Amino acid sequence: MTEPATPHRHDALAWVAGSDAPEKSTLNLGFLPLTDAASLIVAATQGFAQPFGLTLNLHRQNSWSALRDKLTGGELDAAHGLYGLIYAVHLGIGGSPAVDMAVLMGLAQNGQSITLSAPLKAAGVTSPEALRNRVRQSDARMTLAHTFPTGTHALWLYYWLAANGIHPLQDVRTLVLPPSQMVTHLQAGRIDGFCAGEPWGAQAIAEGVGFTLATSQSIWPDHPEKVLGCTRAFVEQYPNTARALVMAILEASRFIDQSQENRRSTAQLIAGSEYVNAPLAAIESRFLGSYQDGLGNTWHDEHPLRFFADGAANMPYLSDGLWFMTQLRRWGLLRQDPDYQLVASQVQQIELYRQAAETLGIAVPESPMRNATLMDGKTWDGSDPAAYARSFTLHAMADQAVASAL
Amino acid sequence: MLRVLLIDDTPRKIGRLKSALIEAGFEVIDESGLTIDLPERVEAIRPDVVLIDTDSPGRDVLEQVVLVSRDQPRPIVMFTDDSDPGAMRQAIRAGVSAYIVEGIQAKRLKPILDVAMARFETDQAIRAQLQAREQQLAERKRIELAKGMLMKMRDCKEEEAYTLMRRQAMSRQQKLIQVAEQIIAMNELLGQ
């Protein structure tokens, strides 16, 4: 065997050789057919896991609910997950009993979009103002789909609508569909629009059945999106395995973001029928940051889907976890304020991430909080989640509604 | 219903154990005598448990048992009228999941066989983990070998060789190990 050339590879071997070797060497990983699952797919197939003593078996899922059930049932060890889904399971919101969950790392930022139908385009509903007017004037309620009741797409869609003066739970009808079925339902006229991950927005444009009204990065530049999620029991039972898994995926994420050539070959890989199973043409442009909205506008996005960004995309910020809870609270999915700080510090595995990143020489931010300014000009720094959740004009908090009626 | 493959060449014992097994609710498939095609018989019958007499065929049976357990892993339970702890240890080392002393009551058979199967499953899981680790090491060695060949052919550094191999693999929707094997095969063909 040749001497390892890079220092991180050398350290990686030390994990395997010493007492930090993974307790479990073969892992079952779940993902949904979305381009932001790329780092998992690359890690599992391109030799990023073996140096850490792991074999990663990928299991594509047809719905987030199936992924959740297999994750909590132990059939999957870890998965490509929606931020809000992990928190909803942890907090016991939705169709499953509460199970303590963990966010091991961020997998991707940006890259989701809100798509509206071709008939709306033909009717001139191609701007937020036109949509608001349409919603207010039309008798028939518009139907907009997202991907999971407590998922990121629900929260991006709600945030965007509310920022444009449309109440997502009163002014329109929202429903849940698996992302890969969005284009078919849009074409059939069963929905008027959807918010989902790529390539489904680009695919709607390619098939001529829709156009992009907004990108998720226009709501919150460099917003947290998918995470690597697992149960807390998994982290506690297999801490070395969890750390090795984070390291393998960090290496794969670094590789994808290293060059356009690497990104292009990643797009070619994930287009495969075992993975995203979509035409390369629909995947490639937005994967490389190049957008067209189906209305004649093209641009190179300043905040495209990204997997690494020197670790900025991977740090499981406490403030990111807190933000999703504030939005679950804002829209009444959480009926009371949770103990925000406590829950976020239980779920976000910052210490484990820090160990993994530092071993690979990846910078870890000093603060577990980060600042952001969202599309409506509101700033978020994680300092007072309960007040932030209450600070929105449009919301669905029952106690506030009662308070304002008095 | 659990299916038991019962192997023995002493009809006297079979008579008692067989009726006890049937009474305990098992489907019993009777094999008279131990033959060299036992692995094929196990594959054809697909029993949940193989029940075998240690006593009469002696040491050679254990050898055959190891073979069966390697190629067609099934829980194997021994029965004997000899409660010699030495023989018992030998059997367990050879991959036997449990040990039954002849003359046992029917109602005690089922729990013993249940434990044997549970233990067998645990052993299998451990064995699978070990195999996965060996596979990982083997794959790593093949990838390292191919990387070395590529570095020589292209006169490039390690990092670049990895990147070239990965881009090749990804653009063809293949795994890195597949591209590594292609490089090794090509290298052999060109006689380098």
Coordinates of C-alpha atoms in Angstrom, one line a residue:
Chain A
M1 CA 0.0 0.0 0.0
T2 CA 1.3 3.5 -0.8
E3 CA 1.7 6.1 1.8
P4 CA -1.4 8.3 2.1
A5 CA -0.6 11.7 0.5
T6 CA -3.1 13.9 2.2
P7 CA -3.1 14.4 6.0
H8 CA -6.9 13.9 6.4
R9 CA -6.6 10.4 4.8
H10 CA -4.0 9.5 7.3
D11 CA -6.1 10.7 10.2
A12 CA -9.0 8.8 8.8
L13 CA -7.1 5.5 9.0
A14 CA -6.3 6.3 12.6
W15 CA -10.0 6.3 13.4
V16 CA -10.4 2.8 11.9
A17 CA -7.3 1.4 13.5
G18 CA -7.8 2.7 17.0
S19 CA -10.6 2.4 19.5
D20 CA -12.6 4.9 17.5
A21 CA -13.4 2.3 14.9
P22 CA -17.1 2.3 13.8
E23 CA -19.2 0.0 16.0
K24 CA -21.3 -0.8 13.0
S25 CA -19.6 -1.0 9.6
T26 CA -22.5 -1.4 7.1
L27 CA -25.2 1.3 7.1
N28 CA -28.5 1.6 5.4
L29 CA -29.1 5.1 4.2
G30 CA -32.5 6.5 2.9
F31 CA -32.9 9.2 0.4
L32 CA -35.6 10.7 -1.8
P33 CA -35.0 11.2 -5.6
L34 CA -33.8 14.8 -5.4
T35 CA -30.6 16.5 -6.6
D36 CA -29.8 17.6 -3.0
A37 CA -29.3 13.9 -2.1
A38 CA -26.1 14.1 -4.2
S39 CA -23.5 14.0 -1.3
L40 CA -25.1 10.8 0.0
I41 CA -25.0 9.1 -3.4
V42 CA -21.4 10.2 -4.1
A43 CA -20.2 9.1 -0.7
A44 CA -21.8 5.7 -1.0
T45 CA -20.6 5.0 -4.6
Q46 CA -17.3 6.8 -5.1
G47 CA -15.2 5.2 -2.4
F48 CA -15.6 7.9 0.3
A49 CA -16.8 5.6 3.0
Q50 CA -14.3 2.7 2.9
P51 CA -11.4 4.7 4.3
F52 CA -13.5 5.3 7.4
G53 CA -14.4 1.7 7.8
L54 CA -18.0 2.0 6.4
T55 CA -20.0 0.5 3.6
L56 CA -23.0 2.6 2.8
N57 CA -26.1 1.0 1.2
L58 CA -28.5 3.4 -0.4
H59 CA -32.3 2.9 -0.3
R60 CA -34.4 5.2 -2.4
Q61 CA -37.8 6.0 -0.8
N62 CA -41.0 7.0 -2.5
S63 CA -42.3 9.3 0.2
W64 CA -41.0 11.3 3.3
S65 CA -43.5 9.4 5.5
A66 CA -42.0 6.0 4.4
L67 CA -38.5 7.4 5.0
R68 CA -39.5 8.6 8.5
D69 CA -41.1 5.3 9.5
K70 CA -38.1 3.3 8.3
L71 CA -35.8 5.7 10.1
T72 CA -37.6 5.5 13.4
G73 CA -38.2 1.7 13.0
G74 CA -34.5 1.0 12.5
E75 CA -34.7 -0.2 8.9
L76 CA -32.7 2.8 7.9
D77 CA -29.7 3.9 10.0
A78 CA -29.6 7.5 8.7
A79 CA -31.3 9.5 6.0
H80 CA -31.4 12.5 3.7
G81 CA -34.1 14.4 5.6
L82 CA -36.2 17.5 5.7
Y83 CA -35.2 19.7 8.6
G84 CA -38.8 20.2 9.7
L85 CA -39.5 16.5 9.5
I86 CA -36.7 15.6 11.9
Y87 CA -38.0 18.2 14.4
A88 CA -41.6 17.1 13.9
V89 CA -40.7 13.5 14.8
H90 CA -38.7 14.6 17.8
L91 CA -41.6 16.8 19.0
G92 CA -44.3 14.3 18.2
I93 CA -46.2 16.4 15.6
G94 CA -47.8 14.5 12.9
G95 CA -48.6 10.9 12.1
S96 CA -46.0 9.2 14.3
P97 CA -45.2 8.9 18.0
A98 CA -42.4 11.1 19.3
V99 CA -39.0 9.6 18.9
D100 CA -35.8 11.4 20.0
M101 CA -34.0 12.5 16.8
A102 CA -30.7 13.8 15.8
V103 CA -29.4 16.1 13.1
L104 CA -25.8 15.0 12.4
M105 CA -25.0 17.6 9.7
G106 CA -26.4 19.8 7.0
L107 CA -26.4 18.1 3.6
A108 CA -27.3 21.1 1.4
Q109 CA -28.3 24.7 1.3
N110 CA -30.6 26.5 -1.3
G111 CA -31.9 25.1 -4.5
Q112 CA -35.7 24.6 -4.0
S113 CA -38.3 26.5 -5.9
I114 CA -41.9 27.5 -6.2
T115 CA -43.4 26.6 -9.5
L116 CA -46.8 27.7 -10.9
S117 CA -48.8 26.2 -13.8
A118 CA -48.8 27.0 -17.5
P119 CA -52.5 28.2 -17.3
L120 CA -51.6 30.7 -14.6
K121 CA -48.7 31.9 -16.8
A122 CA -51.1 32.3 -19.8
A123 CA -53.4 34.3 -17.5
G124 CA -50.6 36.6 -16.6
V125 CA -50.1 35.4 -13.1
T126 CA -46.3 35.6 -13.2
S127 CA -45.5 37.9 -10.3
P128 CA -46.2 38.0 -6.5
E129 CA -48.6 40.9 -7.0
A130 CA -50.5 39.2 -9.8
L131 CA -50.8 36.1 -7.6
R132 CA -52.1 38.1 -4.7
N133 CA -54.7 39.8 -6.8
R134 CA -55.8 36.5 -8.3
V135 CA -56.1 34.9 -4.9
R136 CA -58.2 37.8 -3.6
Q137 CA -60.4 38.1 -6.6
S138 CA -61.0 34.6 -7.7
D139 CA -63.8 32.5 -6.2
A140 CA -62.1 29.2 -6.6
R141 CA -59.3 28.7 -4.1
M142 CA -56.0 28.0 -5.6
T143 CA -54.3 24.6 -4.8
L144 CA -50.6 24.6 -4.0
A145 CA -48.6 21.5 -3.2
H146 CA -45.6 20.9 -1.0
T147 CA -43.9 17.8 0.1
F148 CA -44.6 17.1 3.8
P149 CA -46.8 18.8 6.4
T150 CA -43.9 19.9 8.6
G151 CA -41.2 19.9 5.9
T152 CA -39.0 22.6 4.6
H153 CA -41.1 23.1 1.4
A154 CA -44.3 23.7 3.4
L155 CA -42.4 26.3 5.4
W156 CA -40.7 28.0 2.3
L157 CA -44.1 28.1 0.6
Y158 CA -45.8 29.5 3.7
Y159 CA -43.1 32.1 4.3
W160 CA -43.1 33.3 0.7
L161 CA -46.9 33.5 0.5
A162 CA -47.1 35.3 3.8
A163 CA -44.3 37.8 2.9
N164 CA -46.5 38.6 -0.2
G165 CA -49.6 39.1 1.9
I166 CA -51.2 35.8 1.1
H167 CA -52.3 33.7 4.1
P168 CA -51.1 30.1 3.3
L169 CA -53.7 28.4 5.5
Q170 CA -56.7 30.7 4.7
D171 CA -56.3 32.2 1.3
V172 CA -55.2 29.1 -0.6
R173 CA -55.6 25.4 -0.3
T174 CA -52.3 23.5 0.3
L175 CA -51.8 19.8 0.1
V176 CA -49.0 17.3 0.2
L177 CA -47.5 15.3 -2.7
P178 CA -44.3 13.3 -3.2
P179 CA -41.8 15.6 -5.1
S180 CA -41.4 13.2 -8.0
Q181 CA -45.2 13.3 -8.7
M182 CA -45.5 17.2 -8.8
V183 CA -45.0 17.6 -12.5
T184 CA -47.6 15.0 -13.4
H185 CA -50.2 16.5 -11.1
L186 CA -49.4 20.1 -12.4
Q187 CA -49.8 18.9 -16.0
A188 CA -53.1 17.2 -15.2
G189 CA -54.4 20.5 -13.6
R190 CA -54.9 18.9 -10.2
I191 CA -52.7 21.5 -8.6
D192 CA -51.9 25.1 -9.6
G193 CA -48.4 25.1 -8.3
F194 CA -45.9 23.5 -6.0
C195 CA -42.9 24.0 -3.9
A196 CA -40.3 21.2 -4.0
G197 CA -36.7 20.4 -4.5
E198 CA -35.0 20.0 -7.9
P199 CA -35.1 18.7 -10.5
W200 CA -38.8 18.9 -10.4
G201 CA -39.1 22.7 -10.9
A202 CA -36.8 22.5 -13.9
Q203 CA -38.6 19.5 -15.2
A204 CA -41.9 21.3 -15.1
I205 CA -40.3 24.0 -17.3
A206 CA -38.7 21.5 -19.7
E207 CA -42.1 19.8 -20.2
G208 CA -43.8 23.2 -20.7
V209 CA -46.3 22.7 -17.9
G210 CA -45.0 25.4 -15.4
F211 CA -42.6 28.2 -14.6
T212 CA -40.5 29.2 -11.6
L213 CA -42.1 32.0 -9.6
A214 CA -39.5 32.1 -6.8
T215 CA -36.4 30.2 -5.7
S216 CA -36.0 29.2 -2.1
Q217 CA -32.7 31.2 -1.9
S218 CA -34.7 34.3 -2.8
I219 CA -36.6 33.7 0.5
W220 CA -33.5 33.2 2.6
P221 CA -30.0 33.3 0.9
D222 CA -28.1 30.2 1.9
H223 CA -30.9 28.7 3.9
P224 CA -30.6 25.3 5.6
E225 CA -32.3 22.6 3.5
K226 CA -31.7 18.9 3.8
V227 CA -29.9 17.3 6.8
L228 CA -28.4 14.0 7.6
G229 CA -30.9 12.7 10.2
C230 CA -31.1 9.7 12.5
T231 CA -32.5 8.7 15.8
R232 CA -30.8 9.8 18.9
A233 CA -30.6 6.2 19.9
F234 CA -28.4 5.5 16.9
V235 CA -25.9 8.3 17.8
E236 CA -25.8 7.0 21.4
Q237 CA -25.4 3.4 20.4
Y238 CA -22.9 3.9 17.6
P239 CA -21.1 7.2 18.2
N240 CA -18.0 6.3 16.2
T241 CA -20.1 5.1 13.3
A242 CA -22.1 8.4 13.3
R243 CA -18.8 10.4 13.3
A244 CA -17.3 8.3 10.6
L245 CA -20.5 8.7 8.5
V246 CA -20.3 12.5 8.9
M247 CA -16.6 12.4 7.8
A248 CA -17.4 10.3 4.7
I249 CA -20.2 12.7 3.7
L250 CA -18.1 15.8 4.4
E251 CA -15.4 14.4 2.1
A252 CA -17.9 13.7 -0.6
S253 CA -19.5 17.2 -0.2
R254 CA -16.0 18.8 -0.5
F255 CA -15.4 16.8 -3.6
I256 CA -18.7 17.8 -5.3
D257 CA -18.1 21.6 -4.6
Q258 CA -14.4 21.4 -5.6
S259 CA -14.9 22.2 -9.3
Q260 CA -17.5 22.6 -12.0
E261 CA -16.1 19.3 -13.6
N262 CA -16.8 17.5 -10.4
R263 CA -20.3 19.0 -10.2
R264 CA -21.0 18.0 -13.8
S265 CA -20.0 14.4 -13.2
T266 CA -22.0 14.4 -10.0
A267 CA -25.1 15.5 -12.0
Q268 CA -24.4 12.7 -14.5
L269 CA -24.2 10.1 -11.7
I270 CA -27.3 11.2 -9.8
A271 CA -29.4 11.3 -13.0
G272 CA -29.2 7.5 -13.1
S273 CA -32.3 5.3 -12.7
E274 CA -31.2 4.1 -9.3
Y275 CA -30.9 7.6 -7.9
V276 CA -32.9 10.7 -9.0
N277 CA -34.1 8.9 -12.2
A278 CA -34.6 12.1 -14.2
P279 CA -33.2 13.4 -17.5
L280 CA -29.7 14.9 -17.2
A281 CA -31.0 18.0 -19.0
A282 CA -33.4 18.7 -16.2
I283 CA -30.8 18.2 -13.5
E284 CA -27.7 19.8 -14.9
S285 CA -28.3 23.5 -15.3
R286 CA -29.6 24.3 -11.9
F287 CA -27.1 21.9 -10.4
L288 CA -24.4 24.1 -11.9
G289 CA -26.2 27.2 -10.7
S290 CA -27.6 28.2 -14.1
Y291 CA -31.3 29.2 -14.0
Q292 CA -34.1 29.9 -16.4
D293 CA -37.5 30.5 -15.1
G294 CA -39.7 29.6 -18.0
L295 CA -40.7 33.2 -18.5
G296 CA -37.7 34.1 -20.6
N297 CA -35.4 35.2 -17.8
T298 CA -32.0 33.5 -17.3
W299 CA -29.4 34.1 -14.7
H300 CA -26.5 32.6 -12.9
D301 CA -27.6 32.3 -9.3
E302 CA -25.5 33.8 -6.6
H303 CA -26.9 31.3 -4.0
P304 CA -27.3 28.1 -5.9
L305 CA -27.6 24.6 -4.3
R306 CA -24.4 23.9 -2.5
F307 CA -23.1 21.0 -0.5
F308 CA -20.0 22.2 1.2
A309 CA -19.0 25.9 1.1
D310 CA -15.9 25.1 3.3
G311 CA -18.2 23.5 5.8
A312 CA -20.7 26.4 6.1
A313 CA -23.3 24.2 4.4
N314 CA -22.7 21.3 6.8
M315 CA -22.5 22.9 10.3
P316 CA -25.6 21.9 12.2
Y317 CA -26.2 25.4 13.5
L318 CA -28.3 25.7 16.6
S319 CA -30.0 28.7 15.1
D320 CA -31.0 26.7 12.0
G321 CA -32.8 24.1 14.2
L322 CA -34.4 26.9 16.2
W323 CA -35.7 28.6 13.1
F324 CA -37.7 25.6 12.0
M325 CA -39.3 25.3 15.4
T326 CA -40.3 29.0 15.2
Q327 CA -42.1 28.4 11.9
L328 CA -43.8 25.2 13.2
R329 CA -45.0 27.4 16.0
R330 CA -46.0 30.3 13.8
W331 CA -48.2 28.1 11.7
G332 CA -49.8 26.4 14.6
L333 CA -48.2 23.0 14.0
L334 CA -46.8 23.4 17.5
R335 CA -49.6 24.5 19.7
Q336 CA -47.3 25.8 22.5
D337 CA -43.8 27.1 22.6
P338 CA -41.4 24.3 23.1
D339 CA -38.3 24.7 25.2
Y340 CA -36.6 26.0 22.1
Q341 CA -33.0 26.0 23.3
L342 CA -33.2 22.7 25.0
V343 CA -34.8 20.9 22.1
A344 CA -32.3 22.4 19.5
S345 CA -29.3 21.5 21.7
Q346 CA -30.6 17.9 22.0
V347 CA -31.2 17.5 18.3
Q348 CA -28.3 19.3 16.7
Q349 CA -25.2 17.1 17.1
I350 CA -22.7 20.0 17.1
E351 CA -20.0 18.4 19.2
L352 CA -19.9 15.2 17.0
Y353 CA -19.8 17.4 13.9
R354 CA -17.0 19.5 15.4
Q355 CA -14.9 16.4 16.0
A356 CA -15.5 15.1 12.5
A357 CA -14.8 18.4 10.7
E358 CA -11.7 19.2 12.7
T359 CA -10.2 15.8 12.0
L360 CA -10.6 16.6 8.3
G361 CA -9.2 20.1 8.7
I362 CA -12.5 21.8 8.0
A363 CA -13.2 25.0 9.8
V364 CA -15.9 24.9 12.4
P365 CA -17.6 28.3 13.2
E366 CA -17.1 29.4 16.8
S367 CA -20.7 30.4 17.3
P368 CA -23.5 27.9 17.0
M369 CA -25.7 30.8 15.8
R370 CA -25.7 32.6 12.5
N371 CA -27.4 35.8 11.3
A372 CA -29.7 36.0 8.3
T373 CA -32.0 38.5 6.7
L374 CA -35.0 37.0 5.0
M375 CA -37.0 38.3 2.0
D376 CA -39.3 40.4 4.1
G377 CA -36.4 42.2 5.7
K378 CA -36.7 40.5 9.0
T379 CA -33.5 39.4 10.7
W380 CA -33.0 36.1 12.5
D381 CA -30.1 35.5 14.8
G382 CA -31.5 32.8 17.0
S383 CA -31.5 34.9 20.1
D384 CA -35.2 35.0 21.0
P385 CA -37.1 32.3 19.2
A386 CA -40.4 32.7 21.1
A387 CA -40.6 36.4 20.3
Y388 CA -39.5 35.8 16.7
A389 CA -42.3 33.2 16.2
R390 CA -44.8 35.8 17.5
S391 CA -43.4 38.7 15.4
F392 CA -45.2 37.9 12.1
T393 CA -48.3 39.7 10.9
L394 CA -49.6 36.6 9.2
H395 CA -49.7 33.4 11.3
A396 CA -51.9 30.7 12.7
M397 CA -51.2 30.9 16.4
A398 CA -54.5 30.3 18.1
D399 CA -53.7 32.0 21.4
Q400 CA -52.6 35.1 19.5
A401 CA -55.8 35.1 17.5
V402 CA -57.8 35.0 20.7
A403 CA -55.6 37.7 22.2
S404 CA -56.1 40.0 19.2
A405 CA -59.8 39.4 19.1
L406 CA -60.2 40.6 22.7
Chain B
M1 CA -45.0 -24.3 10.8
L2 CA -41.2 -24.8 11.5
R3 CA -39.6 -27.3 9.3
V4 CA -37.0 -29.6 10.8
L5 CA -34.6 -31.7 8.8
L6 CA -33.8 -34.8 10.9
I7 CA -30.7 -36.7 10.1
D8 CA -29.7 -40.0 11.7
D9 CA -28.6 -43.5 10.8
T10 CA -29.9 -45.1 14.0
P11 CA -33.6 -45.7 13.6
R12 CA -34.1 -46.5 17.3
K13 CA -33.4 -42.9 18.3
I14 CA -35.2 -41.3 15.4
G15 CA -38.4 -43.0 16.4
R16 CA -38.5 -41.3 19.8
L17 CA -37.2 -37.9 18.8
K18 CA -39.3 -37.7 15.7
S19 CA -42.5 -38.3 17.5
A20 CA -41.5 -35.8 20.2
L21 CA -40.9 -33.2 17.5
I22 CA -44.2 -33.8 15.8
E23 CA -45.9 -33.6 19.1
A24 CA -44.2 -30.3 19.7
G25 CA -45.7 -29.0 16.5
F26 CA -42.8 -29.2 14.0
E27 CA -42.9 -30.4 10.4
V28 CA -40.3 -33.2 10.3
I29 CA -38.5 -34.3 7.2
D30 CA -36.8 -37.5 7.8
E31 CA -33.4 -38.3 6.2
S32 CA -32.1 -41.7 6.8
G33 CA -28.3 -41.6 7.0
L34 CA -25.9 -38.9 6.3
T35 CA -24.9 -38.6 2.7
I36 CA -22.3 -36.6 0.9
D37 CA -25.0 -34.7 -0.9
L38 CA -26.3 -33.2 2.4
P39 CA -25.6 -29.6 1.2
E40 CA -27.9 -30.2 -1.8
R41 CA -30.6 -31.8 0.4
V42 CA -30.5 -28.8 2.7
E43 CA -30.8 -26.4 -0.2
A44 CA -33.7 -28.4 -1.7
I45 CA -35.6 -28.8 1.5
R46 CA -34.8 -25.4 3.0
P47 CA -35.4 -26.4 6.6
D48 CA -35.6 -23.9 9.5
V49 CA -33.4 -26.2 11.6
V50 CA -31.1 -29.1 10.9
L51 CA -31.2 -31.7 13.6
I52 CA -28.4 -34.2 13.6
D53 CA -27.1 -37.1 15.7
T54 CA -23.6 -36.5 16.9
D55 CA -23.2 -40.0 18.1
S56 CA -23.2 -42.5 15.3
P57 CA -21.3 -40.9 12.5
G58 CA -18.8 -39.3 14.9
R59 CA -16.3 -36.8 14.0
D60 CA -17.0 -36.9 10.3
V61 CA -20.5 -35.6 10.8
L62 CA -19.1 -32.4 12.4
E63 CA -16.9 -31.9 9.3
Q64 CA -20.0 -32.2 7.1
V65 CA -21.9 -29.9 9.4
V66 CA -19.3 -27.2 9.0
L67 CA -19.6 -27.5 5.3
V68 CA -23.3 -27.2 5.4
S69 CA -23.2 -24.3 7.7
R70 CA -20.7 -22.5 5.4
D71 CA -22.5 -22.9 2.1
Q72 CA -26.2 -22.9 3.3
P73 CA -26.3 -21.3 6.7
R74 CA -29.0 -22.9 8.8
P75 CA -29.2 -23.4 12.5
I76 CA -27.9 -26.8 13.4
V77 CA -29.0 -28.6 16.5
M78 CA -27.3 -31.7 17.8
F79 CA -28.9 -34.5 19.6
T80 CA -27.2 -37.3 21.5
D81 CA -27.6 -39.7 24.4
D82 CA -24.2 -38.8 25.5
S83 CA -24.0 -35.6 27.6
D84 CA -20.2 -35.4 27.4
P85 CA -19.3 -31.7 27.8
G86 CA -16.3 -32.1 25.6
A87 CA -18.3 -33.3 22.6
M88 CA -20.7 -30.5 23.2
R89 CA -18.0 -27.9 23.1
Q90 CA -16.6 -29.4 19.9
A91 CA -20.0 -29.2 18.3
I92 CA -20.6 -25.6 19.3
R93 CA -17.1 -24.7 17.9
A94 CA -18.2 -26.3 14.6
G95 CA -21.1 -23.9 14.3
V96 CA -23.8 -25.9 16.1
S97 CA -26.5 -23.7 17.7
A98 CA -27.8 -26.0 20.4
Y99 CA -27.6 -29.4 21.9
I100 CA -30.4 -31.8 22.8
V101 CA -29.9 -34.8 24.9
E102 CA -32.0 -37.8 23.7
G103 CA -35.0 -38.7 25.7
I104 CA -36.1 -35.1 26.1
Q105 CA -39.8 -34.3 26.7
A106 CA -41.7 -32.9 23.7
K107 CA -42.7 -29.7 25.5
R108 CA -39.0 -28.9 26.2
L109 CA -38.0 -29.2 22.6
K110 CA -39.6 -26.1 21.2
P111 CA -38.0 -23.5 23.6
I112 CA -34.6 -25.1 22.9
L113 CA -35.1 -24.9 19.1
D114 CA -36.4 -21.3 19.4
V115 CA -33.3 -20.3 21.4
A116 CA -31.1 -22.1 18.8
M117 CA -32.7 -20.1 16.0
A118 CA -32.4 -16.8 17.8
R119 CA -28.7 -17.5 18.5
F120 CA -28.2 -18.5 14.9
E121 CA -29.6 -15.2 13.7
T122 CA -27.2 -13.3 16.0
D123 CA -24.3 -15.3 14.8
Q124 CA -25.3 -14.6 11.2
A125 CA -25.4 -10.9 11.8
I126 CA -21.9 -10.9 13.3
R127 CA -20.7 -13.0 10.4
A128 CA -22.2 -10.6 7.9
Q129 CA -20.5 -7.6 9.7
L130 CA -17.2 -9.4 9.5
Q131 CA -17.7 -10.1 5.8
A132 CA -18.6 -6.5 5.1
R133 CA -15.4 -5.4 6.8
E134 CA -13.4 -7.8 4.7
Q135 CA -15.2 -6.6 1.6
Q136 CA -14.4 -3.0 2.5
L137 CA -10.7 -3.8 2.9
A138 CA -10.6 -5.8 -0.4
E139 CA -12.3 -2.9 -2.3
R140 CA -9.9 -0.3 -0.8
K141 CA -6.9 -2.4 -1.9
R142 CA -8.3 -2.7 -5.5
I143 CA -8.9 1.0 -5.6
E144 CA -5.5 1.8 -4.2
L145 CA -3.9 -0.6 -6.8
A146 CA -5.8 1.1 -9.7
K147 CA -4.9 4.5 -8.4
G148 CA -1.2 3.6 -8.4
M149 CA -1.5 2.3 -11.9
L150 CA -3.2 5.5 -13.0
M151 CA -0.6 7.7 -11.3
K152 CA 2.1 5.9 -13.3
M153 CA 0.2 6.0 -16.6
R154 CA -0.8 9.6 -16.3
D155 CA 2.3 10.7 -14.3
C156 CA 0.0 12.5 -11.8
K157 CA -0.4 12.8 -8.1
E158 CA -2.6 10.7 -5.8
E159 CA -5.4 13.3 -5.4
E160 CA -5.6 13.9 -9.2
A161 CA -5.7 10.1 -9.8
Y162 CA -8.6 9.8 -7.4
T163 CA -10.5 12.7 -9.0
L164 CA -10.0 11.2 -12.5
M165 CA -11.2 7.8 -11.5
R166 CA -14.3 9.3 -9.7
R167 CA -15.2 11.6 -12.6
Q168 CA -15.0 8.6 -14.9
A169 CA -17.1 6.5 -12.6
M170 CA -19.7 9.2 -12.1
S171 CA -20.1 10.2 -15.7
R172 CA -20.9 6.5 -16.5
Q173 CA -23.1 6.1 -13.4
Q174 CA -20.8 3.5 -12.0
K175 CA -19.2 2.9 -8.6
L176 CA -15.6 3.8 -8.1
I177 CA -14.7 0.1 -7.6
Q178 CA -16.0 -0.7 -11.1
V179 CA -13.7 1.8 -12.7
A180 CA -10.8 0.6 -10.5
E181 CA -11.4 -3.0 -11.9
Q182 CA -11.5 -1.6 -15.4
I183 CA -8.2 0.1 -15.0
I184 CA -6.6 -3.0 -13.5
A185 CA -8.0 -5.2 -16.3
M186 CA -6.7 -2.7 -18.9
N187 CA -3.3 -2.6 -17.3
E188 CA -3.1 -6.4 -17.4
L189 CA -4.1 -6.4 -21.0
L190 CA -1.4 -3.9 -21.9
G191 CA 1.0 -6.0 -19.9
Q192 CA 2.3 -3.2 -17.8

